[in-house]
Short mmCIF file of C-alpha atoms in Angstrom, two decimals:
data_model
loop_
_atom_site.label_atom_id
_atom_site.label_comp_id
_atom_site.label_asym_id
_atom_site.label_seq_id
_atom_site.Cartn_x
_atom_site.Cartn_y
_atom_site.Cartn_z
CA UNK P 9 0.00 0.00 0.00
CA UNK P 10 2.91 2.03 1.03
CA UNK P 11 4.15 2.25 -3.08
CA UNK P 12 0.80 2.69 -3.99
CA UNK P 13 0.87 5.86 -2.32
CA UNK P 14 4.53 6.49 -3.38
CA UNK P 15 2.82 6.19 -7.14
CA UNK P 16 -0.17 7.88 -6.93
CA UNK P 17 0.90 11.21 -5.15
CA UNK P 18 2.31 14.37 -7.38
CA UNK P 19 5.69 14.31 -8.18
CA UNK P 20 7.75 16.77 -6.30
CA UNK P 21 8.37 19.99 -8.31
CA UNK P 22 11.99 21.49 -8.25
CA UNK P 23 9.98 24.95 -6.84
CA UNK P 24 9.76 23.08 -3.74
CA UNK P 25 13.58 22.93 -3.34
CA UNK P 26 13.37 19.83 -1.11
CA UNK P 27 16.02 17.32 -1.34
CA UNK P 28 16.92 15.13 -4.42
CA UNK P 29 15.89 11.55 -3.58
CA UNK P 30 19.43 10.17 -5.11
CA UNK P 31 22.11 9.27 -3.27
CA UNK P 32 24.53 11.41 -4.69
CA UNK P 33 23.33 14.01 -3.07
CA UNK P 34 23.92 15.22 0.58
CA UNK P 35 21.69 15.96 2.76
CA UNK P 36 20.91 19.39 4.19
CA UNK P 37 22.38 21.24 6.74
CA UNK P 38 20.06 21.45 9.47
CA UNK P 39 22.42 23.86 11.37
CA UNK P 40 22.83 26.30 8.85
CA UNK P 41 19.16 25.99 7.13
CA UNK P 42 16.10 28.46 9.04
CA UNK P 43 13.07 27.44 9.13
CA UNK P 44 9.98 29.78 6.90
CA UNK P 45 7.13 31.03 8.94
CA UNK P 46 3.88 30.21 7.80
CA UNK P 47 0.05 30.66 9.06
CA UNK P 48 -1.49 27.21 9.47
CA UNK P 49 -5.06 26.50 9.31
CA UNK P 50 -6.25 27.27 13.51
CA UNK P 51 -3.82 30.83 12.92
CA UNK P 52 -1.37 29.94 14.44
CA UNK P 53 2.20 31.50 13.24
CA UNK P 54 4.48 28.14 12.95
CA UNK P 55 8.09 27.17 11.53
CA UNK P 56 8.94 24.61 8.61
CA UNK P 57 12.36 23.71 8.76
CA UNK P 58 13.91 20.67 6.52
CA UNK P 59 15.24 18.55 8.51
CA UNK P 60 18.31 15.69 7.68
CA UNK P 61 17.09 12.44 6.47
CA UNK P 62 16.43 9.33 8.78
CA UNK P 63 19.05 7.33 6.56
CA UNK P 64 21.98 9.76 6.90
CA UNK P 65 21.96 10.11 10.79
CA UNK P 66 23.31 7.62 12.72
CA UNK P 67 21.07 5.04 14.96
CA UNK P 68 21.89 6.88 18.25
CA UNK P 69 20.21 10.26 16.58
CA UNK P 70 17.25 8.70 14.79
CA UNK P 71 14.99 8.27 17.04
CA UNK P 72 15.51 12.13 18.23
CA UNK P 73 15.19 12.76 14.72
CA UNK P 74 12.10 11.02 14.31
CA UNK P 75 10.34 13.07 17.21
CA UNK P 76 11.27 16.35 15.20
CA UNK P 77 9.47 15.12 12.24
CA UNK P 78 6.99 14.17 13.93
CA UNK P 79 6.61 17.36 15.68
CA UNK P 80 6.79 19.23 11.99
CA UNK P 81 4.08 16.95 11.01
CA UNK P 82 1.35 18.40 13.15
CA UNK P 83 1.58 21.88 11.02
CA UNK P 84 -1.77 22.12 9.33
CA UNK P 85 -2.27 23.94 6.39
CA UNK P 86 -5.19 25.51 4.53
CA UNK P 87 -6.55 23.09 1.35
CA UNK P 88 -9.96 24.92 0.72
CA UNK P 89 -9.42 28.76 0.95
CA UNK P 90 -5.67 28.61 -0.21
CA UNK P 91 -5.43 25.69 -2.20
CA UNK P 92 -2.14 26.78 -4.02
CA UNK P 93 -0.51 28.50 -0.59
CA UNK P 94 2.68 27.52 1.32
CA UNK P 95 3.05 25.36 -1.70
CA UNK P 96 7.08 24.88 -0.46
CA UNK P 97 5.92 23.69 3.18
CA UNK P 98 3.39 21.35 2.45
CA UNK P 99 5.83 19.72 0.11
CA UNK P 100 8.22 19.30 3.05
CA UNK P 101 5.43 18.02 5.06
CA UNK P 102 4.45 15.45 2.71
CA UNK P 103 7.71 14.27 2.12
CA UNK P 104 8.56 14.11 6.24
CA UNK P 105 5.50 12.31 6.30
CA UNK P 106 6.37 9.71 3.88
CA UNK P 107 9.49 9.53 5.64
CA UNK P 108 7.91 8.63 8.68
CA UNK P 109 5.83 6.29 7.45
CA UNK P 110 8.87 4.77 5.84
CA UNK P 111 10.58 4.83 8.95
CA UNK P 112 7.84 2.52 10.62
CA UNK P 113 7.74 0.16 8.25
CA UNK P 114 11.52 -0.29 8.38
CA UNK P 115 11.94 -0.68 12.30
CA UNK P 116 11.49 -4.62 12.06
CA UNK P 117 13.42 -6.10 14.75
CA UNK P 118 14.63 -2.62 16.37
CA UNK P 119 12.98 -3.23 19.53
CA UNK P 120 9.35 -1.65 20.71
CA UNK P 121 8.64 1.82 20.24
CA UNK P 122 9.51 3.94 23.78
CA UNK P 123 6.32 5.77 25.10
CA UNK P 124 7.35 9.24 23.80
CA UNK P 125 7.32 8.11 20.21
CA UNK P 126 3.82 6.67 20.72
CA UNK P 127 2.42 9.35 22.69
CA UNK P 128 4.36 12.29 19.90
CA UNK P 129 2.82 9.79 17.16
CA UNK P 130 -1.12 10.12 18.30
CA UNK P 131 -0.50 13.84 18.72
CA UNK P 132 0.43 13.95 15.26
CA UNK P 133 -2.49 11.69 14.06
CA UNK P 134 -4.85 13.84 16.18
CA UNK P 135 -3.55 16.95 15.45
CA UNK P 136 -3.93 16.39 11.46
CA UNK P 137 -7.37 14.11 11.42
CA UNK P 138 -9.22 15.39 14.43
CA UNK P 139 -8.33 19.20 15.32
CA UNK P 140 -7.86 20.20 11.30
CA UNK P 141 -10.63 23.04 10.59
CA UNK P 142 -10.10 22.02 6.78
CA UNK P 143 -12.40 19.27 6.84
CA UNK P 144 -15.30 21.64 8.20
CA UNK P 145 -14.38 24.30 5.77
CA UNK P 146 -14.47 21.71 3.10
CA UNK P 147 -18.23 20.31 4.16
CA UNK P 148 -19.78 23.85 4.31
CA UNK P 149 -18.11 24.79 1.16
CA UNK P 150 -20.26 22.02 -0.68
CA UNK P 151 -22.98 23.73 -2.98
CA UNK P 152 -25.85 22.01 -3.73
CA UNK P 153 -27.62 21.72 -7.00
CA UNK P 154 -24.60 19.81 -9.02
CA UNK P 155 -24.76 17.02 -11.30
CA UNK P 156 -23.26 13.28 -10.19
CA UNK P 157 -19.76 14.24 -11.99
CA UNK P 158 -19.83 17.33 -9.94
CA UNK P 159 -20.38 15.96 -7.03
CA UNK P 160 -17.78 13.29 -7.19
CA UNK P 161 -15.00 15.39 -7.64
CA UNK P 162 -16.60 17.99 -4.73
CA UNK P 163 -16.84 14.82 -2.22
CA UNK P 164 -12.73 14.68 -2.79
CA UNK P 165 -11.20 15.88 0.26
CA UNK P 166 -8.83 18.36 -0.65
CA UNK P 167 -6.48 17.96 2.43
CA UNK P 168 -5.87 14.51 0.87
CA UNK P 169 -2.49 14.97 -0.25
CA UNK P 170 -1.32 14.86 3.09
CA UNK P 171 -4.55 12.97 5.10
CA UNK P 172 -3.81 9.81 2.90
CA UNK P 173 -0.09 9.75 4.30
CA UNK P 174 -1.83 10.41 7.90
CA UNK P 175 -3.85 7.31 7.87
CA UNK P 176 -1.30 5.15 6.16
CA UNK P 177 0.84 5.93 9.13
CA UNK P 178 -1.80 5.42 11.41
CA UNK P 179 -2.36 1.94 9.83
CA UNK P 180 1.03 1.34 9.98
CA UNK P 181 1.72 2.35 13.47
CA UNK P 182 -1.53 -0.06 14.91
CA UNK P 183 -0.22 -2.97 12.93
CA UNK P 184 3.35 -2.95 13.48
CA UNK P 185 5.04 -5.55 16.38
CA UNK P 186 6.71 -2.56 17.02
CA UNK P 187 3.91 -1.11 18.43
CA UNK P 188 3.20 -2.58 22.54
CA UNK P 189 -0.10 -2.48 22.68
CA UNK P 190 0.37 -2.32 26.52
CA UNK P 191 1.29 1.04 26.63
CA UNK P 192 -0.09 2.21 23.26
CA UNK P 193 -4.01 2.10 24.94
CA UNK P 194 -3.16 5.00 27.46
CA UNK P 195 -2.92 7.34 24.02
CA UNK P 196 -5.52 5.21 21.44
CA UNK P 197 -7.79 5.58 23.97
CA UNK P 198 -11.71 5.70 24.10
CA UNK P 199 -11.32 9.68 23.14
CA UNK P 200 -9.21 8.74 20.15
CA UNK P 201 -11.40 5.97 19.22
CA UNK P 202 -15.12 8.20 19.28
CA UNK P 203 -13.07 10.69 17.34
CA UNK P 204 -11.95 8.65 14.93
CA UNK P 205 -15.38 7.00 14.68
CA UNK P 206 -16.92 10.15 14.00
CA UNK P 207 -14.47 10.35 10.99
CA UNK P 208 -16.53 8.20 9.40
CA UNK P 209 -19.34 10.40 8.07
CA UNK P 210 -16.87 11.56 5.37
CA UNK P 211 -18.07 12.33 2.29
CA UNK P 212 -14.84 10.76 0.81
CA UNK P 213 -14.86 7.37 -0.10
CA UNK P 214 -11.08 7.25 0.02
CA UNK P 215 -11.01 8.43 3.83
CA UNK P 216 -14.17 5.93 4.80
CA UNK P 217 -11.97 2.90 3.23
CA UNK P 218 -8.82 3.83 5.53
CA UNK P 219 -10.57 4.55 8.70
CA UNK P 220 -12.23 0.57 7.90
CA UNK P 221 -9.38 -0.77 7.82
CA UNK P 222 -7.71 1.03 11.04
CA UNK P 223 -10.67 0.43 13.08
CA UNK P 224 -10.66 -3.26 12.07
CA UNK P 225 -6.85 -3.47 12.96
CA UNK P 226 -7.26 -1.23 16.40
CA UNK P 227 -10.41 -3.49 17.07
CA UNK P 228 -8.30 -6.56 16.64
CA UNK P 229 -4.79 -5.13 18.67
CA UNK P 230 -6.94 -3.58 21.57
CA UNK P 231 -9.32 -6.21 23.06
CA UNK P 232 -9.88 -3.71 25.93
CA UNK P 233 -11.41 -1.29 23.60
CA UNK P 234 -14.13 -3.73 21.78
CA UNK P 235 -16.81 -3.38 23.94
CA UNK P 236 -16.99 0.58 23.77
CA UNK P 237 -16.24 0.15 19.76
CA UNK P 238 -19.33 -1.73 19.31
CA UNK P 239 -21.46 0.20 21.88
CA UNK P 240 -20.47 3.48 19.76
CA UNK P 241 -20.89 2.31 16.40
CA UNK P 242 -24.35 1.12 18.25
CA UNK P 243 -25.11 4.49 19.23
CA UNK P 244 -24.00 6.05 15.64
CA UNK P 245 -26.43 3.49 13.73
CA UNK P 246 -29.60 4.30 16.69
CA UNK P 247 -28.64 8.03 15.74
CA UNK P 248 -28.62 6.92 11.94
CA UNK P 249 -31.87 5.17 11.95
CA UNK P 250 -34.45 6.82 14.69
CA UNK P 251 -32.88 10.85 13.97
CA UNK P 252 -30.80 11.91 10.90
CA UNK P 253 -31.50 9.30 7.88
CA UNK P 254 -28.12 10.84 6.61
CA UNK P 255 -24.70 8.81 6.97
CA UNK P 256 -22.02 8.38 4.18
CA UNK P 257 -20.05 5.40 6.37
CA UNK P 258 -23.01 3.14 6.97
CA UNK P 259 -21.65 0.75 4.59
CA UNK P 260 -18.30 0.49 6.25
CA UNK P 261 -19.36 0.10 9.78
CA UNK P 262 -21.34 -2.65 8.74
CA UNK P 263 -18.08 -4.43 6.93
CA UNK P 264 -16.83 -3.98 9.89
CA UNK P 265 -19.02 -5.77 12.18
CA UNK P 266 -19.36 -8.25 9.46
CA UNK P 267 -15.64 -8.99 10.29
CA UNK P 268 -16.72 -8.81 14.18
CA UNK P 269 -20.10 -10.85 14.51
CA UNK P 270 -18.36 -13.76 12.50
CA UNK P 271 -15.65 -13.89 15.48
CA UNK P 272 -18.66 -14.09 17.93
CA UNK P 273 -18.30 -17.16 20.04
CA UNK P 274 -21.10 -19.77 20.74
CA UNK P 275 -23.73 -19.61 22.30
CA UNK P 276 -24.35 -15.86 21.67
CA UNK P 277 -24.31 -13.23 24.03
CA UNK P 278 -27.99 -11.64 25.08
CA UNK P 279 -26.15 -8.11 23.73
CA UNK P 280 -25.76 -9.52 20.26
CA UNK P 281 -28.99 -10.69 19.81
CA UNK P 282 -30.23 -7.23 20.88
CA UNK P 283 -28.06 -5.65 18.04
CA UNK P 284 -29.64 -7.96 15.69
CA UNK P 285 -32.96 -6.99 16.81
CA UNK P 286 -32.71 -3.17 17.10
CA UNK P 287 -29.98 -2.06 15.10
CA UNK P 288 -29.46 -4.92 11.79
CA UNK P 289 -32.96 -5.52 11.41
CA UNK P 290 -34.07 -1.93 11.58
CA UNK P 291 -32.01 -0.80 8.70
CA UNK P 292 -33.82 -2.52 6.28
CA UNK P 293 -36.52 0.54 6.56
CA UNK P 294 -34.25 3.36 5.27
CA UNK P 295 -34.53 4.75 1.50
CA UNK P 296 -31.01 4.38 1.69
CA UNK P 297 -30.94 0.73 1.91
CA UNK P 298 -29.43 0.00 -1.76
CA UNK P 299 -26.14 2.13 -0.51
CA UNK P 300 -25.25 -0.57 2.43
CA UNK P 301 -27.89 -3.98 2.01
CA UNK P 302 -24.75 -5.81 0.66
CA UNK P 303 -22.88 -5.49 3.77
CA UNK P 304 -26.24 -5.61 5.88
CA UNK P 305 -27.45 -8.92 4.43
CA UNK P 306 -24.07 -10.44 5.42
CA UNK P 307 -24.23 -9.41 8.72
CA UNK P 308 -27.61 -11.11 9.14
CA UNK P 309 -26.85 -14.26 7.54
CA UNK P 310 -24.30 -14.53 9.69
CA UNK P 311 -26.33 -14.40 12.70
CA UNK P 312 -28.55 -16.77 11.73
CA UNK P 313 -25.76 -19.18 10.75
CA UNK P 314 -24.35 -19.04 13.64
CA UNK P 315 -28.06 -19.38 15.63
CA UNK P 316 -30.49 -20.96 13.38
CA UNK P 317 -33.38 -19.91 15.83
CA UNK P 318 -33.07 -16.81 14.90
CA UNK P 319 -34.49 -16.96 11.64
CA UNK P 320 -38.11 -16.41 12.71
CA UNK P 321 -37.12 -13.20 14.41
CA UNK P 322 -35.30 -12.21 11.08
CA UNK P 323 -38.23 -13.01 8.74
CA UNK P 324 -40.58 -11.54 10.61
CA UNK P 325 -38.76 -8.00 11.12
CA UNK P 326 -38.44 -8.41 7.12
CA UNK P 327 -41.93 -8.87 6.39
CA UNK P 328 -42.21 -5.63 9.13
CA UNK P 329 -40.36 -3.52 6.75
CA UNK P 330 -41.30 -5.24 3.68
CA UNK P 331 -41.08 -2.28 0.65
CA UNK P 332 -45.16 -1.83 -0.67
CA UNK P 333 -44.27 0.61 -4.15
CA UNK P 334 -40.66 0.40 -4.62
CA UNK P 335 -39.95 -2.35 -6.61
CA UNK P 336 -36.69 -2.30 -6.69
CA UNK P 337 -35.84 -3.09 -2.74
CA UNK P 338 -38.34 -5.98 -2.95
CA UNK P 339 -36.00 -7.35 -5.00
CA UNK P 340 -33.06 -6.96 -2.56
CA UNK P 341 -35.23 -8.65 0.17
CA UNK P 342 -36.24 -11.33 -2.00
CA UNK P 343 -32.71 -11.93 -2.58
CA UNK P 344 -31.88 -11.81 1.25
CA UNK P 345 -34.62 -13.68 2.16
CA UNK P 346 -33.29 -16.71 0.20
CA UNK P 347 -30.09 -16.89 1.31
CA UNK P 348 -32.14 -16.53 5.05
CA UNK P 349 -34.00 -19.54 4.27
CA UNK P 350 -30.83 -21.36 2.51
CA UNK P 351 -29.95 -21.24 6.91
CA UNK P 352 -33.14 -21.68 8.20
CA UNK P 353 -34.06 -25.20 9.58
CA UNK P 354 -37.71 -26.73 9.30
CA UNK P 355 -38.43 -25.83 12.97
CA UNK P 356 -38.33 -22.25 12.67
CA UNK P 357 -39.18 -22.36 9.19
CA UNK P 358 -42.53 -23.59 10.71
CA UNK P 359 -43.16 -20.59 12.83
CA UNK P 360 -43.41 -18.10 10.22
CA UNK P 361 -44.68 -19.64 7.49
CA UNK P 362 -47.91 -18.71 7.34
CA UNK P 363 -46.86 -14.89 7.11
CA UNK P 364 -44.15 -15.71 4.86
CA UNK P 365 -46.75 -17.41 2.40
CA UNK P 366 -49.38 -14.42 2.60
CA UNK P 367 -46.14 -11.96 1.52
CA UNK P 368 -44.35 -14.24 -1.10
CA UNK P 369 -48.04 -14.78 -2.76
CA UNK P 370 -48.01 -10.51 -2.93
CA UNK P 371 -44.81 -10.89 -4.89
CA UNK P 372 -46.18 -13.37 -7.12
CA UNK P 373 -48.86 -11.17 -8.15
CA UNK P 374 -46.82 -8.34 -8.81
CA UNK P 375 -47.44 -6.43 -12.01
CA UNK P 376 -43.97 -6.12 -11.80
CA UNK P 377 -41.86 -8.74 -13.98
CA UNK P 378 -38.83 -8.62 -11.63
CA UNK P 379 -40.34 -9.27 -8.47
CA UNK P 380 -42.98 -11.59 -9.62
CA UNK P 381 -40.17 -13.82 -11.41
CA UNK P 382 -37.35 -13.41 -8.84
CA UNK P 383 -40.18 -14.99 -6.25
CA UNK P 384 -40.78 -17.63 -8.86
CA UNK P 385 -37.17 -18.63 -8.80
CA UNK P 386 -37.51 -19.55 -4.92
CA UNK P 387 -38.67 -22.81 -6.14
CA UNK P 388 -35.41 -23.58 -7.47
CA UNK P 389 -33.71 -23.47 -4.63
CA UNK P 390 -33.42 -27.23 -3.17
CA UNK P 391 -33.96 -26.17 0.42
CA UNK P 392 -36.25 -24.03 0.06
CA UNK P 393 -37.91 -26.18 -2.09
CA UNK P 394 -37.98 -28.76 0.21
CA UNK P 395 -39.27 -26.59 3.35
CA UNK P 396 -42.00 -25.66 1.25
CA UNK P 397 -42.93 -29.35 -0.01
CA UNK P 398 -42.83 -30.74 3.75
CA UNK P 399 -45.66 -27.79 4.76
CA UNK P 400 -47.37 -28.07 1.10
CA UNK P 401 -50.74 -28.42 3.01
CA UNK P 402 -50.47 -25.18 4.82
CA UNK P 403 -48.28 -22.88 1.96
CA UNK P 404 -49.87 -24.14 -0.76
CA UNK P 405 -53.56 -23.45 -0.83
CA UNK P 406 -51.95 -19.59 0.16
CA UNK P 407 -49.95 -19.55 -3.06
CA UNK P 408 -52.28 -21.47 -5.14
CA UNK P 409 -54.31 -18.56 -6.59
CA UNK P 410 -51.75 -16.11 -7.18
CA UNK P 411 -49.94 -19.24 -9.14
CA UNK P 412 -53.02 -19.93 -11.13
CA UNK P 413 -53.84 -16.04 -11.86
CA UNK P 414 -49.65 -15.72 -13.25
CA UNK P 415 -50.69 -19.17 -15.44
CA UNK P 416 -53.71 -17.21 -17.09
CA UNK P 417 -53.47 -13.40 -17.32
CA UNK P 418 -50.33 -12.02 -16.21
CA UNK P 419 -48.89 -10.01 -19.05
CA UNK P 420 -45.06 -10.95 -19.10
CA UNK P 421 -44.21 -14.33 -20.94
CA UNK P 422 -41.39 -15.23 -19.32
CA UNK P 423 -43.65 -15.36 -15.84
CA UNK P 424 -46.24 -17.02 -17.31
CA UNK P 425 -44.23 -19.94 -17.90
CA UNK P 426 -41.82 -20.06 -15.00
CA UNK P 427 -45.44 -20.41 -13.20
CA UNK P 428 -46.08 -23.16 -15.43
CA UNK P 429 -43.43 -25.02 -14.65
CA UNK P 430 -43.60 -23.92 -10.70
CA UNK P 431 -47.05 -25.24 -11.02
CA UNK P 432 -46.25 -28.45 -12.37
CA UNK P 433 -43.41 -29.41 -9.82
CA UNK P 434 -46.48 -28.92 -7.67
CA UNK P 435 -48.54 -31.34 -9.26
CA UNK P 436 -46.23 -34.15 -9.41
CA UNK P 437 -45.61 -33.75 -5.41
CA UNK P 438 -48.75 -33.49 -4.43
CA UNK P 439 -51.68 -34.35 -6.78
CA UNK P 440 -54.26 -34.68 -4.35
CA UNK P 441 -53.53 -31.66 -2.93
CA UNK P 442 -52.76 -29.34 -5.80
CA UNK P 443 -56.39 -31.30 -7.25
CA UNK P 444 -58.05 -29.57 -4.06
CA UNK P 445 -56.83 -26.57 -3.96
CA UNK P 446 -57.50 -26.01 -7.50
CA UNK P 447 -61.42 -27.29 -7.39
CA UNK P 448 -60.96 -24.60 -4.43
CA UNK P 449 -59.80 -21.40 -6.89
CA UNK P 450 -62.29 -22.27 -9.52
CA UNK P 451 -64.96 -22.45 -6.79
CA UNK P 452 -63.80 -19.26 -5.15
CA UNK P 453 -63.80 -17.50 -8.73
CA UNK P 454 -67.11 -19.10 -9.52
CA UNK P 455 -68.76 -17.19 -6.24
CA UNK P 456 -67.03 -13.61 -7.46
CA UNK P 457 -68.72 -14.15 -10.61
CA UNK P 458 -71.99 -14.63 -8.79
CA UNK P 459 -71.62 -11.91 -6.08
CA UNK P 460 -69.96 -10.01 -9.14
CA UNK P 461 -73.57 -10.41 -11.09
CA UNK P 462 -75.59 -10.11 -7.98
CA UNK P 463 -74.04 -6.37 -7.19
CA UNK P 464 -74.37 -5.67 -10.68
CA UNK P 465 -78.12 -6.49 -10.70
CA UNK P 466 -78.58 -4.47 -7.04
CA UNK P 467 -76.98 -1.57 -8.82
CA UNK P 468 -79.62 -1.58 -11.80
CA UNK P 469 -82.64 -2.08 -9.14
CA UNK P 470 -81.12 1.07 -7.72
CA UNK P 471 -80.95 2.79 -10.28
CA UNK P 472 -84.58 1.91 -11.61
CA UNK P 473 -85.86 3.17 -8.33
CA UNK P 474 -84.42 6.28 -8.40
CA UNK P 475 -85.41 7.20 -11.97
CA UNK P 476 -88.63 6.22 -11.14
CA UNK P 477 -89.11 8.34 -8.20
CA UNK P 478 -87.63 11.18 -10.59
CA UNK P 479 -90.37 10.49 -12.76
CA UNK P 480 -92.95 10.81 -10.63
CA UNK P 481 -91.28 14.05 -8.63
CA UNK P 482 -91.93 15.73 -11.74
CA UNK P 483 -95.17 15.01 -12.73
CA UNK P 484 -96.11 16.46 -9.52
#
């Protein structure tokens, strides 16, 4: 990831005057070099000096070294209002930045980092991700009104120059053995941790992705920390789904605890099964399901892999939520559903089959190609094929007449005769059955037509009455 970075970053422009990466080339004097005053973005009046390489010092003075850049590091400079100022300085920063990065990557067997160079590190992290006034600027600089293209290249952070180097560091600091975990958690603390959290309602894909990955690492390195990482993200999704509607990182919190709820150990906790319950399942009710479903519909499956009796409680909160007019997530909980039931044993299957039925049999008589022949398809799946065939006697004679009415009148071809072949499987399991229910549907149609007939002829007694007594009104 490191050369990625390396590659995809500007070249350095000879404006800059920063040192020549070959190794021809000696390194500046620090003693004889001043530092240029610049304004960063909180107003402060601060110093950018360049400082020696890591490489050309020897081992005693590198790790005072390192402290220095890391101390340059936390100047913050201004991306939105003066995107094209202190041009020289934030090249120095960028390339001190890479240098430090460098630098962690390279410590292999050097021993654990001392406490100062943690504790200098998270200032620098904090200092650039949580206390920069760029980001703010940036979000209330966003006009509305622009077209997708627009607002793709508006949702760019432009601090990202030097916040991609930031979290790469970051990333590299949490993962490295380096790194003692014993003495890193009195700086990563809970503080750092809601901050960083909070980080998540970026606008910038780029960012969201990083902060992902460093949360999944820090959840991982800092068992300590995991119960107030999932309470939080708890308490962002509550936030999410009873308040604001609105959050750009719902889709990486959830891959995320997709990572965490498969690590869950048996039988499950009381707390988990509340999160399924209040949080997962909830979710499903948001317009802004198609942006995160992927990621949600893991995360359920995986709960009821690992605990097959939940699969009623799933269902059922699905059918809660289940989308009347928009065609388009009934497809996305068809598709969930299935993969539910691929889980689901014949027990719990049991429980909420009768609901099930009544809502599957909706989809079936959708005017809707799609969701009429995506239920269809059900039957092709061998378990849930087989769930439905051992309760035939119950789900069928639910089914039955939205089956019969595809069969007949429904307008799209292709439905028409994936019912007729849904129909037939039928048959052949059960022809006694599927005999009865249909004596039942022509029956049931028969009495419409006669009640059908019978209003019709109320309606023209009516309507004789009243004409007469109109008649007679005016003779008088």
């Amino acid at each position: 990831m490191f050369k990625q970075i390396l590659g995809k970053l500007p070249k350095k422009p000879s404006s800059a005057k920063f040192w020549d990466n070959s190794e021809s080339q000696a390194p500046p004097d620090n003693n004889n070099q001043g530092g240029d005053e610049v304004v960063s973005s909180n107003g402060d009046c601060v110093s950018v000096e360049v400082l020696p390489r890591l490489r050309d010092v020897s081992i005693s003075e590198k790790q005072e070294l390192f402290l220095k850049k890391l101390r340059l590091c936390c100047v913050v400079f201004d991306f939105v209002s003066e995107p094209q100022g202190n041009f020289k300085e934030k090249e120095i920063k960028r390339q001190t930045l890479l240098e430090v990065v460098d630098y962690v990557i390279s410590s292999g067997n050097n021993g654990k980092f001392p406490e100062q160079v943690i504790q200098e590190a998270t200032k620098m992290v904090s200092t650039n991700l949580f206390c920069n006034n760029t980001h703010q600027q940036w979000k209330n600089k966003t006009p509305e009104g622009l077209d997708l293209e627009q607002e793709e290249e508006v949702s760019l952070n432009p601090s990202w120059p030097h916040l991609q180097i930031v979290y790469e560091f970051l990333l590299r600091l949490v993962a490295s053995p380096n790194t003692d975990a014993k003495i890193s958690k009195k700086y990563i603390d809970h503080t750092f941790v809601l901050k960083l959290l909070d980080l998540f309602d970026s606008e910038d894909q780029r960012e969201r992705e990083y902060l992902k990955t460093i949360l999944h690492r820090i959840y991982g390195r800092f068992m300590v920390h995991r119960p107030f990482i999932r309470k939080t993200m708890n308490n962002i999704l509550y936030d999410f789904i009873l308040e604001t509607g609105k959050h750009s990182g719902v889709a990486e919190f959830l891959e995320v605890l997709g990572s965490i709820i498969n690590g869950f150990a048996l039988p499950l906790k009381e707390e988990h099964k509340l999160f399924l319950t209040r949080v997962l399942v909830p979710l499903h009710k948001l317009k802004c399901l198609p942006n995160y479903h992927q990621q949600l519909s893991y995360c359920v499956i995986q709960f009821v892999e690992k605990d097959c009796k939940l699969a009623d409680t799933v269902i059922r909160g699905l059918l809660k939520y289940w989308p009347v007019t928009n065609s388009s997530k009934e497809l996305m909980f068809l598709n969930e559903l299935e993969e539910i039931l691929e889980a689901t044993q014949v027990t719990e299957f049991e429980r909420c089959m009768v609901p099930l039925s009544r809502q599957i049999a909706q989809c079936l008589s959708s005017s809707h190609f799609q969701v009429a022949e995506r239920a269809l398809y059900l039957w092709n799946n061998d378990h849930v094929s087989s769930l439905v065939r051992q309760n035939s006697r119950i789900i069928l004679p639910i089914v039955f007449p939205a089956l019969e009415k595809n069969g007949s009148s429904h307008w799209n071809q292709t439905v028409k005769n994936l019912t007729e072949n849904v129909l037939k499987v039928l048959s052949d399991t059960n022809p006694e059955l599927f005999e009865e229910c249909l004596r039942k549907f022509q029956e049931d149609q028969q009495n419409a037509e006669d009640n059908k007939k019978k209003n019709g002829e109320t309606w023209r007694q009516l309507e004789e009455i009243v004409a007469a007594k109109g008649h007679t009104s005016k003779a008088k």
